[in-house]
PDB file of C-alpha atoms in Angstrom:
ATOM      1  CA  UNK A  14       0.000   0.000   0.000  1.00 90.00           C
ATOM      2  CA  UNK A  15       2.965   2.328   0.432  1.00 89.00           C
ATOM      3  CA  UNK A  16       3.209   2.625  -3.367  1.00 89.00           C
ATOM      4  CA  UNK A  17      -0.151   4.465  -3.286  1.00 90.00           C
ATOM      5  CA  UNK A  18       1.243   7.348  -1.185  1.00 85.00           C
ATOM      6  CA  UNK A  19       1.597  10.393  -3.404  1.00 78.00           C
ATOM      7  CA  UNK A  20      -0.125   8.638  -6.314  1.00 82.00           C
ATOM      8  CA  UNK A  21      -3.646   8.672  -4.883  1.00 86.00           C
ATOM      9  CA  UNK A  22      -4.608  12.084  -3.498  1.00 81.00           C
ATOM     10  CA  UNK A  23      -7.320  12.761  -0.946  1.00 86.00           C
ATOM     11  CA  UNK A  24      -9.155  10.572   1.520  1.00 91.00           C
ATOM     12  CA  UNK A  25     -10.054   6.937   1.160  1.00 94.00           C
ATOM     13  CA  UNK A  26     -13.595   5.642   1.563  1.00 94.00           C
ATOM     14  CA  UNK A  27     -14.189   3.123   4.343  1.00 93.00           C
ATOM     15  CA  UNK A  28     -17.281   0.952   4.666  1.00 91.00           C
ATOM     16  CA  UNK A  29     -17.676  -1.270   7.704  1.00 86.00           C
ATOM     17  CA  UNK A  30     -19.284  -4.663   7.463  1.00 81.00           C
ATOM     18  CA  UNK A  31     -22.762  -4.876   8.943  1.00 77.00           C
ATOM     19  CA  UNK A  32     -25.809  -2.667   9.019  1.00 77.00           C
ATOM     20  CA  UNK A  33     -26.353   0.176   8.486  1.00 76.00           C
ATOM     21  CA  UNK A  34     -23.852   0.486   5.626  1.00 77.00           C
ATOM     22  CA  UNK A  35     -22.187   3.801   6.523  1.00 84.00           C
ATOM     23  CA  UNK A  36     -19.325   5.093   4.400  1.00 89.00           C
ATOM     24  CA  UNK A  37     -16.710   7.324   6.030  1.00 90.00           C
ATOM     25  CA  UNK A  38     -14.006   9.377   4.341  1.00 92.00           C
ATOM     26  CA  UNK A  39     -10.661   8.956   6.109  1.00 92.00           C
ATOM     27  CA  UNK A  40      -7.175  10.380   5.800  1.00 91.00           C
ATOM     28  CA  UNK A  41      -4.626   7.607   5.462  1.00 94.00           C
ATOM     29  CA  UNK A  42      -1.023   6.531   5.007  1.00 94.00           C
ATOM     30  CA  UNK A  43      -0.059   3.424   3.066  1.00 94.00           C
ATOM     31  CA  UNK A  44       2.499   1.053   4.557  1.00 94.00           C
ATOM     32  CA  UNK A  45       4.018  -2.015   2.854  1.00 94.00           C
ATOM     33  CA  UNK A  46       1.660  -4.362   4.717  1.00 95.00           C
ATOM     34  CA  UNK A  47      -1.422  -2.212   5.371  1.00 96.00           C
ATOM     35  CA  UNK A  48      -3.030   1.193   5.791  1.00 96.00           C
ATOM     36  CA  UNK A  49      -2.894   3.591   8.761  1.00 96.00           C
ATOM     37  CA  UNK A  50      -6.008   5.601   9.633  1.00 95.00           C
ATOM     38  CA  UNK A  51      -6.576   7.806  12.662  1.00 94.00           C
ATOM     39  CA  UNK A  52      -9.442   9.459  14.505  1.00 92.00           C
ATOM     40  CA  UNK A  53     -10.047  11.848  17.348  1.00 91.00           C
ATOM     41  CA  UNK A  54     -10.210  10.204  20.800  1.00 91.00           C
ATOM     42  CA  UNK A  55     -13.920  11.023  21.159  1.00 90.00           C
ATOM     43  CA  UNK A  56     -15.368   7.517  20.617  1.00 84.00           C
ATOM     44  CA  UNK A  57     -16.799   8.643  17.264  1.00 84.00           C
ATOM     45  CA  UNK A  58     -19.143   6.531  15.186  1.00 84.00           C
ATOM     46  CA  UNK A  59     -16.740   4.784  12.827  1.00 86.00           C
ATOM     47  CA  UNK A  60     -14.166   3.975  15.512  1.00 90.00           C
ATOM     48  CA  UNK A  61     -16.889   2.654  17.807  1.00 88.00           C
ATOM     49  CA  UNK A  62     -18.247   0.436  15.023  1.00 85.00           C
ATOM     50  CA  UNK A  63     -14.764  -0.992  14.395  1.00 88.00           C
ATOM     51  CA  UNK A  64     -14.345  -1.726  18.108  1.00 88.00           C
ATOM     52  CA  UNK A  65     -17.789  -3.359  18.396  1.00 84.00           C
ATOM     53  CA  UNK A  66     -17.279  -5.611  15.398  1.00 80.00           C
ATOM     54  CA  UNK A  67     -14.398  -7.756  14.263  1.00 86.00           C
ATOM     55  CA  UNK A  68     -12.985  -4.827  12.259  1.00 91.00           C
ATOM     56  CA  UNK A  69     -14.006  -6.212   8.870  1.00 92.00           C
ATOM     57  CA  UNK A  70     -14.595  -3.665   6.168  1.00 91.00           C
ATOM     58  CA  UNK A  71     -13.613  -2.332   2.779  1.00 93.00           C
ATOM     59  CA  UNK A  72     -11.265   0.487   1.863  1.00 95.00           C
ATOM     60  CA  UNK A  73     -11.621   2.234  -1.479  1.00 95.00           C
ATOM     61  CA  UNK A  74      -8.407   3.982  -2.454  1.00 95.00           C
ATOM     62  CA  UNK A  75      -8.613   5.620  -5.853  1.00 93.00           C
ATOM     63  CA  UNK A  76     -10.362   3.188  -8.204  1.00 93.00           C
ATOM     64  CA  UNK A  77      -9.494   0.033  -6.238  1.00 94.00           C
ATOM     65  CA  UNK A  78     -11.427  -1.568  -3.366  1.00 95.00           C
ATOM     66  CA  UNK A  79      -9.640  -3.716  -0.781  1.00 96.00           C
ATOM     67  CA  UNK A  80     -11.200  -6.229   1.619  1.00 95.00           C
ATOM     68  CA  UNK A  81      -9.562  -5.368   4.944  1.00 96.00           C
ATOM     69  CA  UNK A  82      -9.590  -5.875   8.720  1.00 95.00           C
ATOM     70  CA  UNK A  83      -8.878  -3.017  11.139  1.00 96.00           C
ATOM     71  CA  UNK A  84      -6.934  -3.435  14.361  1.00 96.00           C
ATOM     72  CA  UNK A  85      -6.781  -0.647  16.922  1.00 96.00           C
ATOM     73  CA  UNK A  86      -3.189   0.108  17.898  1.00 97.00           C
ATOM     74  CA  UNK A  87      -3.143   0.424  21.693  1.00 96.00           C
ATOM     75  CA  UNK A  88       0.596   0.161  22.349  1.00 97.00           C
ATOM     76  CA  UNK A  89       1.625   3.830  22.783  1.00 96.00           C
ATOM     77  CA  UNK A  90       5.064   3.440  21.189  1.00 97.00           C
ATOM     78  CA  UNK A  91       3.636   1.783  18.079  1.00 97.00           C
ATOM     79  CA  UNK A  92       0.613   4.141  17.975  1.00 97.00           C
ATOM     80  CA  UNK A  93       2.801   7.266  18.163  1.00 97.00           C
ATOM     81  CA  UNK A  94       5.177   5.954  15.486  1.00 97.00           C
ATOM     82  CA  UNK A  95       2.233   5.385  13.137  1.00 97.00           C
ATOM     83  CA  UNK A  96       0.664   8.701  14.127  1.00 96.00           C
ATOM     84  CA  UNK A  97       3.912  10.510  13.232  1.00 96.00           C
ATOM     85  CA  UNK A  98       3.610   9.167   9.678  1.00 95.00           C
ATOM     86  CA  UNK A  99      -0.059  10.173   9.513  1.00 93.00           C
ATOM     87  CA  UNK A 100       0.715  13.656  10.919  1.00 93.00           C
ATOM     88  CA  UNK A 101       3.553  14.176   8.432  1.00 92.00           C
ATOM     89  CA  UNK A 102       1.231  13.379   5.518  1.00 89.00           C
ATOM     90  CA  UNK A 103      -1.230  15.914   6.967  1.00 87.00           C
ATOM     91  CA  UNK A 104       1.555  18.505   7.247  1.00 89.00           C
ATOM     92  CA  UNK A 105       1.439  18.615  11.046  1.00 92.00           C
ATOM     93  CA  UNK A 106       3.477  17.571  14.064  1.00 94.00           C
ATOM     94  CA  UNK A 107       2.176  15.364  16.871  1.00 95.00           C
ATOM     95  CA  UNK A 108       1.825  18.412  19.119  1.00 95.00           C
ATOM     96  CA  UNK A 109      -0.494  20.236  16.715  1.00 92.00           C
ATOM     97  CA  UNK A 110      -4.238  19.739  16.353  1.00 88.00           C
ATOM     98  CA  UNK A 111      -5.518  18.869  12.888  1.00 86.00           C
ATOM     99  CA  UNK A 112      -7.965  21.770  13.125  1.00 87.00           C
ATOM    100  CA  UNK A 113      -8.972  24.374  15.684  1.00 90.00           C
ATOM    101  CA  UNK A 114     -10.730  22.789  18.645  1.00 87.00           C
ATOM    102  CA  UNK A 115      -9.397  19.265  18.143  1.00 87.00           C
ATOM    103  CA  UNK A 116      -6.919  17.456  20.340  1.00 93.00           C
ATOM    104  CA  UNK A 117      -3.187  17.332  19.555  1.00 95.00           C
ATOM    105  CA  UNK A 118      -2.497  14.523  17.098  1.00 94.00           C
ATOM    106  CA  UNK A 119      -0.482  12.613  19.723  1.00 95.00           C
ATOM    107  CA  UNK A 120      -3.800  11.909  21.507  1.00 96.00           C
ATOM    108  CA  UNK A 121      -5.587  10.512  18.450  1.00 95.00           C
ATOM    109  CA  UNK A 122      -6.490   6.831  18.067  1.00 95.00           C
ATOM    110  CA  UNK A 123      -4.879   4.739  15.323  1.00 97.00           C
ATOM    111  CA  UNK A 124      -6.325   1.830  13.387  1.00 96.00           C
ATOM    112  CA  UNK A 125      -4.177  -0.349  11.120  1.00 98.00           C
ATOM    113  CA  UNK A 126      -5.932  -2.066   8.231  1.00 97.00           C
ATOM    114  CA  UNK A 127      -4.533  -5.294   6.769  1.00 97.00           C
ATOM    115  CA  UNK A 128      -5.866  -7.432   3.921  1.00 96.00           C
ATOM    116  CA  UNK A 129      -8.314 -10.149   4.921  1.00 92.00           C
ATOM    117  CA  UNK A 130      -7.494 -13.584   3.633  1.00 78.00           C
TER     118      UNK A 130
END
Protein backbone atom coordinates (compact mmCIF):
# COMPACT_ATOMS: atom_id res chain seq x y z
CA UNK A 1 0.00 0.00 0.00
CA UNK A 2 2.96 2.33 0.43
CA UNK A 3 3.21 2.63 -3.37
CA UNK A 4 -0.15 4.47 -3.29
CA UNK A 5 1.24 7.35 -1.18
CA UNK A 6 1.60 10.39 -3.40
CA UNK A 7 -0.12 8.64 -6.31
CA UNK A 8 -3.65 8.67 -4.88
CA UNK A 9 -4.61 12.08 -3.50
CA UNK A 10 -7.32 12.76 -0.95
CA UNK A 11 -9.15 10.57 1.52
CA UNK A 12 -10.05 6.94 1.16
CA UNK A 13 -13.60 5.64 1.56
CA UNK A 14 -14.19 3.12 4.34
CA UNK A 15 -17.28 0.95 4.67
CA UNK A 16 -17.68 -1.27 7.70
CA UNK A 17 -19.28 -4.66 7.46
CA UNK A 18 -22.76 -4.88 8.94
CA UNK A 19 -25.81 -2.67 9.02
CA UNK A 20 -26.35 0.18 8.49
CA UNK A 21 -23.85 0.49 5.63
CA UNK A 22 -22.19 3.80 6.52
CA UNK A 23 -19.32 5.09 4.40
CA UNK A 24 -16.71 7.32 6.03
CA UNK A 25 -14.01 9.38 4.34
CA UNK A 26 -10.66 8.96 6.11
CA UNK A 27 -7.18 10.38 5.80
CA UNK A 28 -4.63 7.61 5.46
CA UNK A 29 -1.02 6.53 5.01
CA UNK A 30 -0.06 3.42 3.07
CA UNK A 31 2.50 1.05 4.56
CA UNK A 32 4.02 -2.01 2.85
CA UNK A 33 1.66 -4.36 4.72
CA UNK A 34 -1.42 -2.21 5.37
CA UNK A 35 -3.03 1.19 5.79
CA UNK A 36 -2.89 3.59 8.76
CA UNK A 37 -6.01 5.60 9.63
CA UNK A 38 -6.58 7.81 12.66
CA UNK A 39 -9.44 9.46 14.51
CA UNK A 40 -10.05 11.85 17.35
CA UNK A 41 -10.21 10.20 20.80
CA UNK A 42 -13.92 11.02 21.16
CA UNK A 43 -15.37 7.52 20.62
CA UNK A 44 -16.80 8.64 17.26
CA UNK A 45 -19.14 6.53 15.19
CA UNK A 46 -16.74 4.78 12.83
CA UNK A 47 -14.17 3.97 15.51
CA UNK A 48 -16.89 2.65 17.81
CA UNK A 49 -18.25 0.44 15.02
CA UNK A 50 -14.76 -0.99 14.40
CA UNK A 51 -14.34 -1.73 18.11
CA UNK A 52 -17.79 -3.36 18.40
CA UNK A 53 -17.28 -5.61 15.40
CA UNK A 54 -14.40 -7.76 14.26
CA UNK A 55 -12.98 -4.83 12.26
CA UNK A 56 -14.01 -6.21 8.87
CA UNK A 57 -14.60 -3.67 6.17
CA UNK A 58 -13.61 -2.33 2.78
CA UNK A 59 -11.26 0.49 1.86
CA UNK A 60 -11.62 2.23 -1.48
CA UNK A 61 -8.41 3.98 -2.45
CA UNK A 62 -8.61 5.62 -5.85
CA UNK A 63 -10.36 3.19 -8.20
CA UNK A 64 -9.49 0.03 -6.24
CA UNK A 65 -11.43 -1.57 -3.37
CA UNK A 66 -9.64 -3.72 -0.78
CA UNK A 67 -11.20 -6.23 1.62
CA UNK A 68 -9.56 -5.37 4.94
CA UNK A 69 -9.59 -5.88 8.72
CA UNK A 70 -8.88 -3.02 11.14
CA UNK A 71 -6.93 -3.44 14.36
CA UNK A 72 -6.78 -0.65 16.92
CA UNK A 73 -3.19 0.11 17.90
CA UNK A 74 -3.14 0.42 21.69
CA UNK A 75 0.60 0.16 22.35
CA UNK A 76 1.62 3.83 22.78
CA UNK A 77 5.06 3.44 21.19
CA UNK A 78 3.64 1.78 18.08
CA UNK A 79 0.61 4.14 17.98
CA UNK A 80 2.80 7.27 18.16
CA UNK A 81 5.18 5.95 15.49
CA UNK A 82 2.23 5.38 13.14
CA UNK A 83 0.66 8.70 14.13
CA UNK A 84 3.91 10.51 13.23
CA UNK A 85 3.61 9.17 9.68
CA UNK A 86 -0.06 10.17 9.51
CA UNK A 87 0.71 13.66 10.92
CA UNK A 88 3.55 14.18 8.43
CA UNK A 89 1.23 13.38 5.52
CA UNK A 90 -1.23 15.91 6.97
CA UNK A 91 1.55 18.50 7.25
CA UNK A 92 1.44 18.61 11.05
CA UNK A 93 3.48 17.57 14.06
CA UNK A 94 2.18 15.36 16.87
CA UNK A 95 1.83 18.41 19.12
CA UNK A 96 -0.49 20.24 16.71
CA UNK A 97 -4.24 19.74 16.35
CA UNK A 98 -5.52 18.87 12.89
CA UNK A 99 -7.97 21.77 13.12
CA UNK A 100 -8.97 24.37 15.68
CA UNK A 101 -10.73 22.79 18.64
CA UNK A 102 -9.40 19.26 18.14
CA UNK A 103 -6.92 17.46 20.34
CA UNK A 104 -3.19 17.33 19.55
CA UNK A 105 -2.50 14.52 17.10
CA UNK A 106 -0.48 12.61 19.72
CA UNK A 107 -3.80 11.91 21.51
CA UNK A 108 -5.59 10.51 18.45
CA UNK A 109 -6.49 6.83 18.07
CA UNK A 110 -4.88 4.74 15.32
CA UNK A 111 -6.32 1.83 13.39
CA UNK A 112 -4.18 -0.35 11.12
CA UNK A 113 -5.93 -2.07 8.23
CA UNK A 114 -4.53 -5.29 6.77
CA UNK A 115 -5.87 -7.43 3.92
CA UNK A 116 -8.31 -10.15 4.92
CA UNK A 117 -7.49 -13.58 3.63
